[in-house]
mmCIF file of C-alpha atoms in Angstrom:
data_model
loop_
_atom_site.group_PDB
_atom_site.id
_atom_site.type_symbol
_atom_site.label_atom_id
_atom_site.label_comp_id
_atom_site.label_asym_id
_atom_site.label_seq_id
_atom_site.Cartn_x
_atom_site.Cartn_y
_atom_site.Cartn_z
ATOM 1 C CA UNK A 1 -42.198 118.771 99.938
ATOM 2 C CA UNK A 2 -40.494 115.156 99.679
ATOM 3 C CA UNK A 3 -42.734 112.667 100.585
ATOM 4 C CA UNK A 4 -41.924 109.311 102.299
ATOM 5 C CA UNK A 5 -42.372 107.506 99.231
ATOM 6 C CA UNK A 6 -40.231 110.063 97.590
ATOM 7 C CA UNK A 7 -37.452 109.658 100.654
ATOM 8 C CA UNK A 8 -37.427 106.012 100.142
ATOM 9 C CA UNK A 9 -37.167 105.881 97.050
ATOM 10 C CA UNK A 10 -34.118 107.833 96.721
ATOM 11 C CA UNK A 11 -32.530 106.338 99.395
ATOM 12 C CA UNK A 12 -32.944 103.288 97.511
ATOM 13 C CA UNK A 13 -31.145 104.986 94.131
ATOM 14 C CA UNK A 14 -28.266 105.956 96.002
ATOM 15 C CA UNK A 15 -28.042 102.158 97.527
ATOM 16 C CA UNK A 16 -27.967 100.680 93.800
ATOM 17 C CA UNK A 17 -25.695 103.453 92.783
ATOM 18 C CA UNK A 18 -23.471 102.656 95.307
ATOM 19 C CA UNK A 19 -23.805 98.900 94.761
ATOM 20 C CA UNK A 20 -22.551 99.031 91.067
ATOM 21 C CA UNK A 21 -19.807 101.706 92.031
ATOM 22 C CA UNK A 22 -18.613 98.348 94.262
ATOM 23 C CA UNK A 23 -18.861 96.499 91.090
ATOM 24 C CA UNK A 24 -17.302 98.357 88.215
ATOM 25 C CA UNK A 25 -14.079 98.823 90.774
ATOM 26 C CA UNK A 26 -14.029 95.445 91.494
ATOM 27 C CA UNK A 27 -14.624 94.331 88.028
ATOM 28 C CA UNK A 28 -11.469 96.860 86.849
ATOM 29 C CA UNK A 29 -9.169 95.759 89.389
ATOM 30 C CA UNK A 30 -10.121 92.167 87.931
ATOM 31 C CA UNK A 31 -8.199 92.603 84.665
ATOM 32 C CA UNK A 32 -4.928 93.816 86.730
ATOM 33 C CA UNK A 33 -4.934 90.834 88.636
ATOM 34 C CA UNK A 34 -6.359 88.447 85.442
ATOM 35 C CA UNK A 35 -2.958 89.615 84.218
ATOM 36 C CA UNK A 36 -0.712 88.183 86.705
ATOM 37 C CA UNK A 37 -2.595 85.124 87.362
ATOM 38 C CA UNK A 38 -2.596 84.634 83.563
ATOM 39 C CA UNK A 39 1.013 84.223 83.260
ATOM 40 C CA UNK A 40 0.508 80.534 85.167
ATOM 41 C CA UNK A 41 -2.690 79.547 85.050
ATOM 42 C CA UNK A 42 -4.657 78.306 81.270
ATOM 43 C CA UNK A 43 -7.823 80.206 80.706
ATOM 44 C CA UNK A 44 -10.103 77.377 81.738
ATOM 45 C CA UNK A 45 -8.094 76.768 84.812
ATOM 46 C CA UNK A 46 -8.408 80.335 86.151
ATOM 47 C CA UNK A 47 -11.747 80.694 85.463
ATOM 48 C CA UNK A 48 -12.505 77.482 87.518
ATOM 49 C CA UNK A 49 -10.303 78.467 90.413
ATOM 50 C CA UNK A 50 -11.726 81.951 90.022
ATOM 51 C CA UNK A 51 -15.624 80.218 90.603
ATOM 52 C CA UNK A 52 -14.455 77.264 92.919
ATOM 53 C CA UNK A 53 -13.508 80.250 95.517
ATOM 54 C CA UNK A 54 -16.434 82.422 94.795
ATOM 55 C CA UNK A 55 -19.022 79.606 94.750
ATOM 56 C CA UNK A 56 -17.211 78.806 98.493
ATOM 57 C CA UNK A 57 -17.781 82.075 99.875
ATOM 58 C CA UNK A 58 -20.919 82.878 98.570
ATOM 59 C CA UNK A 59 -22.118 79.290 100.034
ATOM 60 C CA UNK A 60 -20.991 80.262 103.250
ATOM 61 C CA UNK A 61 -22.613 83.394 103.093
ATOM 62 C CA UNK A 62 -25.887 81.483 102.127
ATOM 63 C CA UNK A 63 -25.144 78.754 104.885
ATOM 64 C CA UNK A 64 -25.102 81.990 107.647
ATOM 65 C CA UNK A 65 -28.065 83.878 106.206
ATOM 66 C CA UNK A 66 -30.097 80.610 105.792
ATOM 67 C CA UNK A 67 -30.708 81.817 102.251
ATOM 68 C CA UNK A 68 -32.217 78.387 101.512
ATOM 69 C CA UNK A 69 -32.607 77.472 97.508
ATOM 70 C CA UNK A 70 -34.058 80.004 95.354
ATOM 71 C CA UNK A 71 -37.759 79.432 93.849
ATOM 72 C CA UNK A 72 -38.238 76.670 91.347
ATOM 73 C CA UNK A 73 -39.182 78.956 88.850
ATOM 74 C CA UNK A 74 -35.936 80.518 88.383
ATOM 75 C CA UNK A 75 -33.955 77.735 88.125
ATOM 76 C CA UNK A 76 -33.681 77.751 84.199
ATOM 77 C CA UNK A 77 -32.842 81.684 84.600
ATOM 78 C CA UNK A 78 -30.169 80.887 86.834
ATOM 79 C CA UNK A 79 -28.845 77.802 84.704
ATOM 80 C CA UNK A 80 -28.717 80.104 81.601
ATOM 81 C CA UNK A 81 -27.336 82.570 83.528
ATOM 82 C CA UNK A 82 -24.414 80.358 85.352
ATOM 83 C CA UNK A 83 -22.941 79.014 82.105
ATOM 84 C CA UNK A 84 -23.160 81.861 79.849
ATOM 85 C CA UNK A 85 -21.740 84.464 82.175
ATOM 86 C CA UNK A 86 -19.863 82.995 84.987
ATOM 87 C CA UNK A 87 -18.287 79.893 82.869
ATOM 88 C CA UNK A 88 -18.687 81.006 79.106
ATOM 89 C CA UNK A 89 -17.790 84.564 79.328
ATOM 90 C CA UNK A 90 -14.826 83.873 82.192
ATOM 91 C CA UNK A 91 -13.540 81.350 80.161
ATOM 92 C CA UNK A 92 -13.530 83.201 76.630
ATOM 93 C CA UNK A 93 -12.400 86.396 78.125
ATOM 94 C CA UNK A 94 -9.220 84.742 79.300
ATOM 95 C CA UNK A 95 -8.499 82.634 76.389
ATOM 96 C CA UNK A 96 -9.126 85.703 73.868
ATOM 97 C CA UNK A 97 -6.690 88.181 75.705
ATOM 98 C CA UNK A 98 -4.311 85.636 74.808
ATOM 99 C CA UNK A 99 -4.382 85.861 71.138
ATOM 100 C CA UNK A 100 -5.056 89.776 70.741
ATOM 101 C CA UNK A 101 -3.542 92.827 71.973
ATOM 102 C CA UNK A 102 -5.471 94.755 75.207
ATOM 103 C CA UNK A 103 -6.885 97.540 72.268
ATOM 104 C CA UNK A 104 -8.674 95.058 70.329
ATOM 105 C CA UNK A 105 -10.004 93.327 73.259
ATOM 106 C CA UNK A 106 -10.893 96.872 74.928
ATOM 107 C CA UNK A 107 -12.962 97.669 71.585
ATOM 108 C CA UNK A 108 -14.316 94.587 70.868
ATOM 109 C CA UNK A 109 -15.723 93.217 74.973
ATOM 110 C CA UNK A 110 -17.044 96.310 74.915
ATOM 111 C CA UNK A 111 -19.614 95.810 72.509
ATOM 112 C CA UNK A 112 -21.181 93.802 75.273
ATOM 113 C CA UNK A 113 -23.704 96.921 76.554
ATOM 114 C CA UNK A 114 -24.405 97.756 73.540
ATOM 115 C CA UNK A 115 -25.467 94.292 72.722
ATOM 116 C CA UNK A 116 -27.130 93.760 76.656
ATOM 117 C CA UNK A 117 -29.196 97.306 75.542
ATOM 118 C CA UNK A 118 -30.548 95.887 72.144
ATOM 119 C CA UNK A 119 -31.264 92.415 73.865
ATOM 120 C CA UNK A 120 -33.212 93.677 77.049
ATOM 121 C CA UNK A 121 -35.249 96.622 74.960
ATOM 122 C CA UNK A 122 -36.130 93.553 72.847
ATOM 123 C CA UNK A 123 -36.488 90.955 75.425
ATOM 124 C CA UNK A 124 -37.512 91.904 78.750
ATOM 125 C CA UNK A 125 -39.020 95.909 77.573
ATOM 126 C CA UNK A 126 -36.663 98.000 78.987
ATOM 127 C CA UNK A 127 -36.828 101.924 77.874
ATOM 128 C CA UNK A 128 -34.184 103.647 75.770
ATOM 129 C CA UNK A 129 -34.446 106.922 77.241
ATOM 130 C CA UNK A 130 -32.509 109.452 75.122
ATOM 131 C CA UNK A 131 -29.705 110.062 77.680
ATOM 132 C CA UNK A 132 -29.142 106.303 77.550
ATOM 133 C CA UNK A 133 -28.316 106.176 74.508
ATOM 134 C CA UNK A 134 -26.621 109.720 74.097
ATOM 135 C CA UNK A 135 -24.298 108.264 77.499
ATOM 136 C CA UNK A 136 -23.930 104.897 76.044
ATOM 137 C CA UNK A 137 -23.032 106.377 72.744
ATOM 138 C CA UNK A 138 -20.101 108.805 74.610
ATOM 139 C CA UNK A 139 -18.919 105.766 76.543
ATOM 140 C CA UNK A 140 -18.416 103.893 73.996
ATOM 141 C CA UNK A 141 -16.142 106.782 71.997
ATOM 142 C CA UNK A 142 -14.312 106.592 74.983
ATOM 143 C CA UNK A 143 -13.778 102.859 74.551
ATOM 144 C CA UNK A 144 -12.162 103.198 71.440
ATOM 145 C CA UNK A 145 -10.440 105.816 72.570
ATOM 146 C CA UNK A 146 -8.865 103.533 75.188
ATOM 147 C CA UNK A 147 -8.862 100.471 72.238
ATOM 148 C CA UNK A 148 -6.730 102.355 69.875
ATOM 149 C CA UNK A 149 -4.547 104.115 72.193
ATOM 150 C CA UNK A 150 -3.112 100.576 73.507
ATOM 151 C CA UNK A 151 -3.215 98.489 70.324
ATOM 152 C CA UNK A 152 -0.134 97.679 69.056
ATOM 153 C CA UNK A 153 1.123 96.129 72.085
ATOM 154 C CA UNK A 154 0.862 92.392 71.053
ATOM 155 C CA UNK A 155 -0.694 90.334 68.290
ATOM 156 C CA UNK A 156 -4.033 90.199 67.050
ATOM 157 C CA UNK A 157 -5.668 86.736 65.695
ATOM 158 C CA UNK A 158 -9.054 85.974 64.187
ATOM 159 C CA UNK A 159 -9.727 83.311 66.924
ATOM 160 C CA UNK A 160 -8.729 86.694 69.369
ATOM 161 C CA UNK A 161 -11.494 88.581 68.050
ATOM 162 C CA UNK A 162 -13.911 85.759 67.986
ATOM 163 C CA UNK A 163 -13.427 84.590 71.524
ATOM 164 C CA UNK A 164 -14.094 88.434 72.885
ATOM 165 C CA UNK A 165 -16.614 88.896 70.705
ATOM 166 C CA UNK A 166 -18.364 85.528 72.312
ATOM 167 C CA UNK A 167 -17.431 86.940 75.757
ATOM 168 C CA UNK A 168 -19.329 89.770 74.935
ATOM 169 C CA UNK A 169 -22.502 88.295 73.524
ATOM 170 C CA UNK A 170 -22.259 85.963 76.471
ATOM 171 C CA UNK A 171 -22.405 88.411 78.655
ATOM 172 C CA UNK A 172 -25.259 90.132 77.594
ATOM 173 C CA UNK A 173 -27.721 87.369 77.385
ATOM 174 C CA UNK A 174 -26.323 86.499 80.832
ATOM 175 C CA UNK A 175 -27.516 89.500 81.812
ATOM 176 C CA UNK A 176 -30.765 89.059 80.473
ATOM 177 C CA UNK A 177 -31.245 85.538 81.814
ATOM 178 C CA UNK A 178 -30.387 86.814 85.167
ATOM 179 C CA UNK A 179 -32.636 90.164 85.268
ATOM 180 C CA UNK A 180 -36.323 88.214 85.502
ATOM 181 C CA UNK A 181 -34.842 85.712 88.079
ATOM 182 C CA UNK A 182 -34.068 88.776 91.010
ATOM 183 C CA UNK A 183 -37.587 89.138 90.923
ATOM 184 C CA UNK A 184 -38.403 85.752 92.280
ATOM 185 C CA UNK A 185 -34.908 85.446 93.910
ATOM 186 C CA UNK A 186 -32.609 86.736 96.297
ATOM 187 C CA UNK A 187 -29.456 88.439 94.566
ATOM 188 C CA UNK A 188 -27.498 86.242 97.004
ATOM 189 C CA UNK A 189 -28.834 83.213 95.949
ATOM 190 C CA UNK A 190 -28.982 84.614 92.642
ATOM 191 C CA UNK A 191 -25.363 84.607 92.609
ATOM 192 C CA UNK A 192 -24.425 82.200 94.594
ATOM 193 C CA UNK A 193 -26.481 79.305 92.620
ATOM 194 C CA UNK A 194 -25.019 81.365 88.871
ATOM 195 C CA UNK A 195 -21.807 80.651 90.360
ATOM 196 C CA UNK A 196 -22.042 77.045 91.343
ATOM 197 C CA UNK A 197 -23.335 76.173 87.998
ATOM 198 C CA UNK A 198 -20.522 78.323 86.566
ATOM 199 C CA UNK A 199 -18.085 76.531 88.381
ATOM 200 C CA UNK A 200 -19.830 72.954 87.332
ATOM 201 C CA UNK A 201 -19.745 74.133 84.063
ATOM 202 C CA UNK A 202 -16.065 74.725 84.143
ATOM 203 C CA UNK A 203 -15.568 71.505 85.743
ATOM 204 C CA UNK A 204 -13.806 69.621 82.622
ATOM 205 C CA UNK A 205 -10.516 71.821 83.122
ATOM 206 C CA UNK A 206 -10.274 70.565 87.105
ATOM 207 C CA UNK A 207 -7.389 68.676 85.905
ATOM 208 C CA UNK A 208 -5.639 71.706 84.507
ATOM 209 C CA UNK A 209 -6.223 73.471 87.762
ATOM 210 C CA UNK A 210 -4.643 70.732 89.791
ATOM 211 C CA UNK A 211 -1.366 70.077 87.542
ATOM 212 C CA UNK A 212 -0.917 74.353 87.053
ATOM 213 C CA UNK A 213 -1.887 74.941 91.029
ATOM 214 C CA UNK A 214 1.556 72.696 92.002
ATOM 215 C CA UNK A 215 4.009 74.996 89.732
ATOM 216 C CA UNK A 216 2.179 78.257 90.301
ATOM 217 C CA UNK A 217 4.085 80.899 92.179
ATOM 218 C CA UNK A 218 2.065 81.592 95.079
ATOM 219 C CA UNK A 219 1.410 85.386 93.756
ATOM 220 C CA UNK A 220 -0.418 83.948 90.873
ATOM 221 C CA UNK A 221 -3.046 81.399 93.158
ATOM 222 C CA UNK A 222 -3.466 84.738 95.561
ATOM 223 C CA UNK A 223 -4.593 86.826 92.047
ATOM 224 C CA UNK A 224 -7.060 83.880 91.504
ATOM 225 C CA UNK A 225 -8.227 83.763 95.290
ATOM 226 C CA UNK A 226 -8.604 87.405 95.203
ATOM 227 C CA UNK A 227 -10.698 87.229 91.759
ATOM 228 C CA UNK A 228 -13.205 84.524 93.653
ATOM 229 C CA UNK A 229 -13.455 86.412 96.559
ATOM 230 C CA UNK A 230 -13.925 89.974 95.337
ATOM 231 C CA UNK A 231 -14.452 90.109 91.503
ATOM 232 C CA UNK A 232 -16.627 87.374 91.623
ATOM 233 C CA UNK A 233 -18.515 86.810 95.465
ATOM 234 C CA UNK A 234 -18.921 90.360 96.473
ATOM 235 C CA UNK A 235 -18.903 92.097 92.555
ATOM 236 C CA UNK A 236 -21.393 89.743 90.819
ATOM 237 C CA UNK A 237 -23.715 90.004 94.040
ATOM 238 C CA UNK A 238 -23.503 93.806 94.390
ATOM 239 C CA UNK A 239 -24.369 93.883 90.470
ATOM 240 C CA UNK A 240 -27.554 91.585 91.479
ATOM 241 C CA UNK A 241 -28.522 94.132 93.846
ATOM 242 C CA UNK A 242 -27.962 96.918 92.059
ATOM 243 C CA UNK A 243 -29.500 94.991 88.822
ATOM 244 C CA UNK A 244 -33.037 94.598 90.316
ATOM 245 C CA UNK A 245 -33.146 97.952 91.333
ATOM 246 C CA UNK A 246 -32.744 99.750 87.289
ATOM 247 C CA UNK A 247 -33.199 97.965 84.345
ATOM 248 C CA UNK A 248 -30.616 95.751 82.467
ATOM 249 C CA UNK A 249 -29.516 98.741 79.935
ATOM 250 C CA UNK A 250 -28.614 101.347 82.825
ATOM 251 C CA UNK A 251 -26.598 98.869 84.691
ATOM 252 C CA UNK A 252 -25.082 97.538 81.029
ATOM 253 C CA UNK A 253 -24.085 101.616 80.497
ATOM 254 C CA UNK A 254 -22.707 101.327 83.898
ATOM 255 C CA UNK A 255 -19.860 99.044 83.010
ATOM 256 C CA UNK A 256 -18.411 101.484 80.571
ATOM 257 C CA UNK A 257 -16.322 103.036 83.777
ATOM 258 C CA UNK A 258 -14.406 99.928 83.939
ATOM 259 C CA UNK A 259 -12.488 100.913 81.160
ATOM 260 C CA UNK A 260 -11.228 104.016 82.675
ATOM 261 C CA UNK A 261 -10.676 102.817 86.013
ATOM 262 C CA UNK A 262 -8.401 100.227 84.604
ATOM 263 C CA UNK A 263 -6.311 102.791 83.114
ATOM 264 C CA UNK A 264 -6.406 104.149 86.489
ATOM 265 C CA UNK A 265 -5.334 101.133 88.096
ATOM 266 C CA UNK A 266 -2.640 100.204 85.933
ATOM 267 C CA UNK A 267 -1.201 103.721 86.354
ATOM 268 C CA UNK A 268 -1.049 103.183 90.294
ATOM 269 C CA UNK A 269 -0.261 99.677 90.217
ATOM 270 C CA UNK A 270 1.715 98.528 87.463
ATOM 271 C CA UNK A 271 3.760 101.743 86.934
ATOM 272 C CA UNK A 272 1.832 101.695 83.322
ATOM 273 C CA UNK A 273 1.697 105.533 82.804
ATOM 274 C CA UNK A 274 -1.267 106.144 80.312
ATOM 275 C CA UNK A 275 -0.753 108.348 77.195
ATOM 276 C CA UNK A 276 -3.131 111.430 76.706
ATOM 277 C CA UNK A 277 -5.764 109.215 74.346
ATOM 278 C CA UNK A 278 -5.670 106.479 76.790
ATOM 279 C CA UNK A 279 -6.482 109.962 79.370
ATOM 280 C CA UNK A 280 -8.906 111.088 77.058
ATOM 281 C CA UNK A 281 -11.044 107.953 76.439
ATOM 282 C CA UNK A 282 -11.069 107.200 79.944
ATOM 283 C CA UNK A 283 -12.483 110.382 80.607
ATOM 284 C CA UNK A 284 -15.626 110.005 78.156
ATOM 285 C CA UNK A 285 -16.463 107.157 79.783
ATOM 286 C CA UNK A 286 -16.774 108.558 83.094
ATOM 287 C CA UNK A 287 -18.682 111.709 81.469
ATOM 288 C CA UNK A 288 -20.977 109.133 79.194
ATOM 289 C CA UNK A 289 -21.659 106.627 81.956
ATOM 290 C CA UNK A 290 -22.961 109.615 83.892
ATOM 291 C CA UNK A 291 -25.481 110.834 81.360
ATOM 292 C CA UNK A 292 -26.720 107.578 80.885
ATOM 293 C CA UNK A 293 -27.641 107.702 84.660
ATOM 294 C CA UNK A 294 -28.656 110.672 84.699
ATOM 295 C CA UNK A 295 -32.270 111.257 85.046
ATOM 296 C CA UNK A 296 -34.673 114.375 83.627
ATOM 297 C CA UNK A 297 -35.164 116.812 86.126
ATOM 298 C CA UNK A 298 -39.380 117.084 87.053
ATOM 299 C CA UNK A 299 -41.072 120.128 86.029
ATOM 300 C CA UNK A 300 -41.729 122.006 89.612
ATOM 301 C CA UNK A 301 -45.705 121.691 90.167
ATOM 302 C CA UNK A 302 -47.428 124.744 89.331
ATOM 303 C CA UNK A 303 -48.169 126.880 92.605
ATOM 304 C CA UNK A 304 -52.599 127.544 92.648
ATOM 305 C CA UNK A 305 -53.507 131.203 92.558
ATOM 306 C CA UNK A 306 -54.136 132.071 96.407
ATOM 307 C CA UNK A 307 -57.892 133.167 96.912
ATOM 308 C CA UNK A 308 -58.709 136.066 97.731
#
């Protein structure tokens, strides 16, 4: 018999598992529109146009709510948090799909769970439940998978590699930074506050913004609206929500459907029709992310002997 304990707490499951579904299709419709905006816009400029919106919104938001400012305490969580994901990472990301091809960058930013699993196991105690790993492990084939099939479609540079390599360390102590604060905090002012400091962080390449924003066709500044206002806003808070629910390493395995939703995407979209490796990788993702949130089925109680 499910108890209301029991009730509640699988209502709240399915409300973090359908927070980070919002996220990782957010987050892969992100790189199709990173694309287009990318043509115009430097990296430093997008990713401060991308933060300038989001940290609008999501002070808006806060305004509405009367969210107020978050504890003291977490302050230095959300600092850490604000430059490493929302400006470092954003920044790097764009700069290093610049210099290598979309397969290296696939392989390579996708290192980042692996790296957010190692770091919050080490730093904040999270369990490494066999299916984790076994799902994370299946993901990531698929991620090469996806890597290899689209190499070959540009250059590759050392500085490349380096920069998505940083944007996935980055990441992952992000991640880290931001888990202990949603504790204290709301995940709307967790993001919200990440953002701002993101976007203050980014703040030196205002003048890039300003000089690229007057030659930009006006698809370009919509791509880098939209990335504020979905990607960003509504993404990074739904992750926050879904984040203080499950520990850092689920929600890390999580991401590994971006891959093959961007596939996806750039089949519908952008008339990119994916080979059957690109197919294939995409689809042990999917299967890996959903191992690693899978959860052991409970051993039904023993029924007691009836007396006689």
């Amino acid at each position: 018999m499910t108890t209301p304990a029991h009730a509640t707490a699988r209502r709240t499951d399915k409300l973090a598992a359908g927070a980070a579904t919002v996220t990782v299709v957010l987050w892969a419709s992100a790189f199709v529109s990173i694309r287009s905006a990318g043509a115009a816009y430097s990296p430093g400029a997008l990713a401060l146009g991308r933060l300038l919106a989001g940290a609008l919104i999501l002070g808006a938001i806060c305004l509405v709510r009367r969210e107020g400012w978050p504890p003291r305490s977490t302050w230095r969580g959300i600092a850490i948090s604000g430059v490493l994901w929302f400006g470092v990472y954003m920044v790097a990301l764009n700069w290093g799909e610049q210099h290598v091809d979309a397969g290296t960058a696939a392989l390579v930013v996708n290192i980042g769970p692996i790296i957010l699993a190692l770091l919050s196991s080490r730093l904040l105690g999270d369990a490494m439940p066999p299916r984790l790993l076994a799902g994370m492990a299946v993901s990531f084939a698929g991620a090469v998978a996806v890597g290899l099939s689209m190499s070959g479609e540009g250059g590759s540079s050392v500085l490349g590699v380096v920069l998505c390599l940083l944007a996935a360390v980055t990441y992952a102590a992000g991640v880290v930074a931001q888990k202990p604060v949603l504790g204290r905090a709301s995940p709307l002012q967790a993001t919200t506050f990440g953002c701002l400091v993101g976007a203050v962080a980014c703040l030196p390449f205002a003048g890039q913004l300003v000089h690229e924003a007057a030659d930009a066709p006006v698809s370009a500044t919509l791509n880098m609206l939209y990335l504020g206002m979905f990607p960003t806003a509504l993404a990074f808070t739904t992750w926050a929500y879904a984040l203080a629910r499950t520990t850092a390493s689920r929600m890390g395995a999580t991401t590994y459907a971006v891959p093959a939703l961007v596939v996806l995407m750039s089949w519908l979209f952008l008339g990119e029709v994916p080979g059957l490796m690109t197919l294939a990788g995409g689809v042990l993702c999917l299967a890996g992310v959903a191992v690693s949130r899978s959860r052991p089925r409970a051993a039904a109680p023993e029924r007691e002997p009836e007396r006689a």
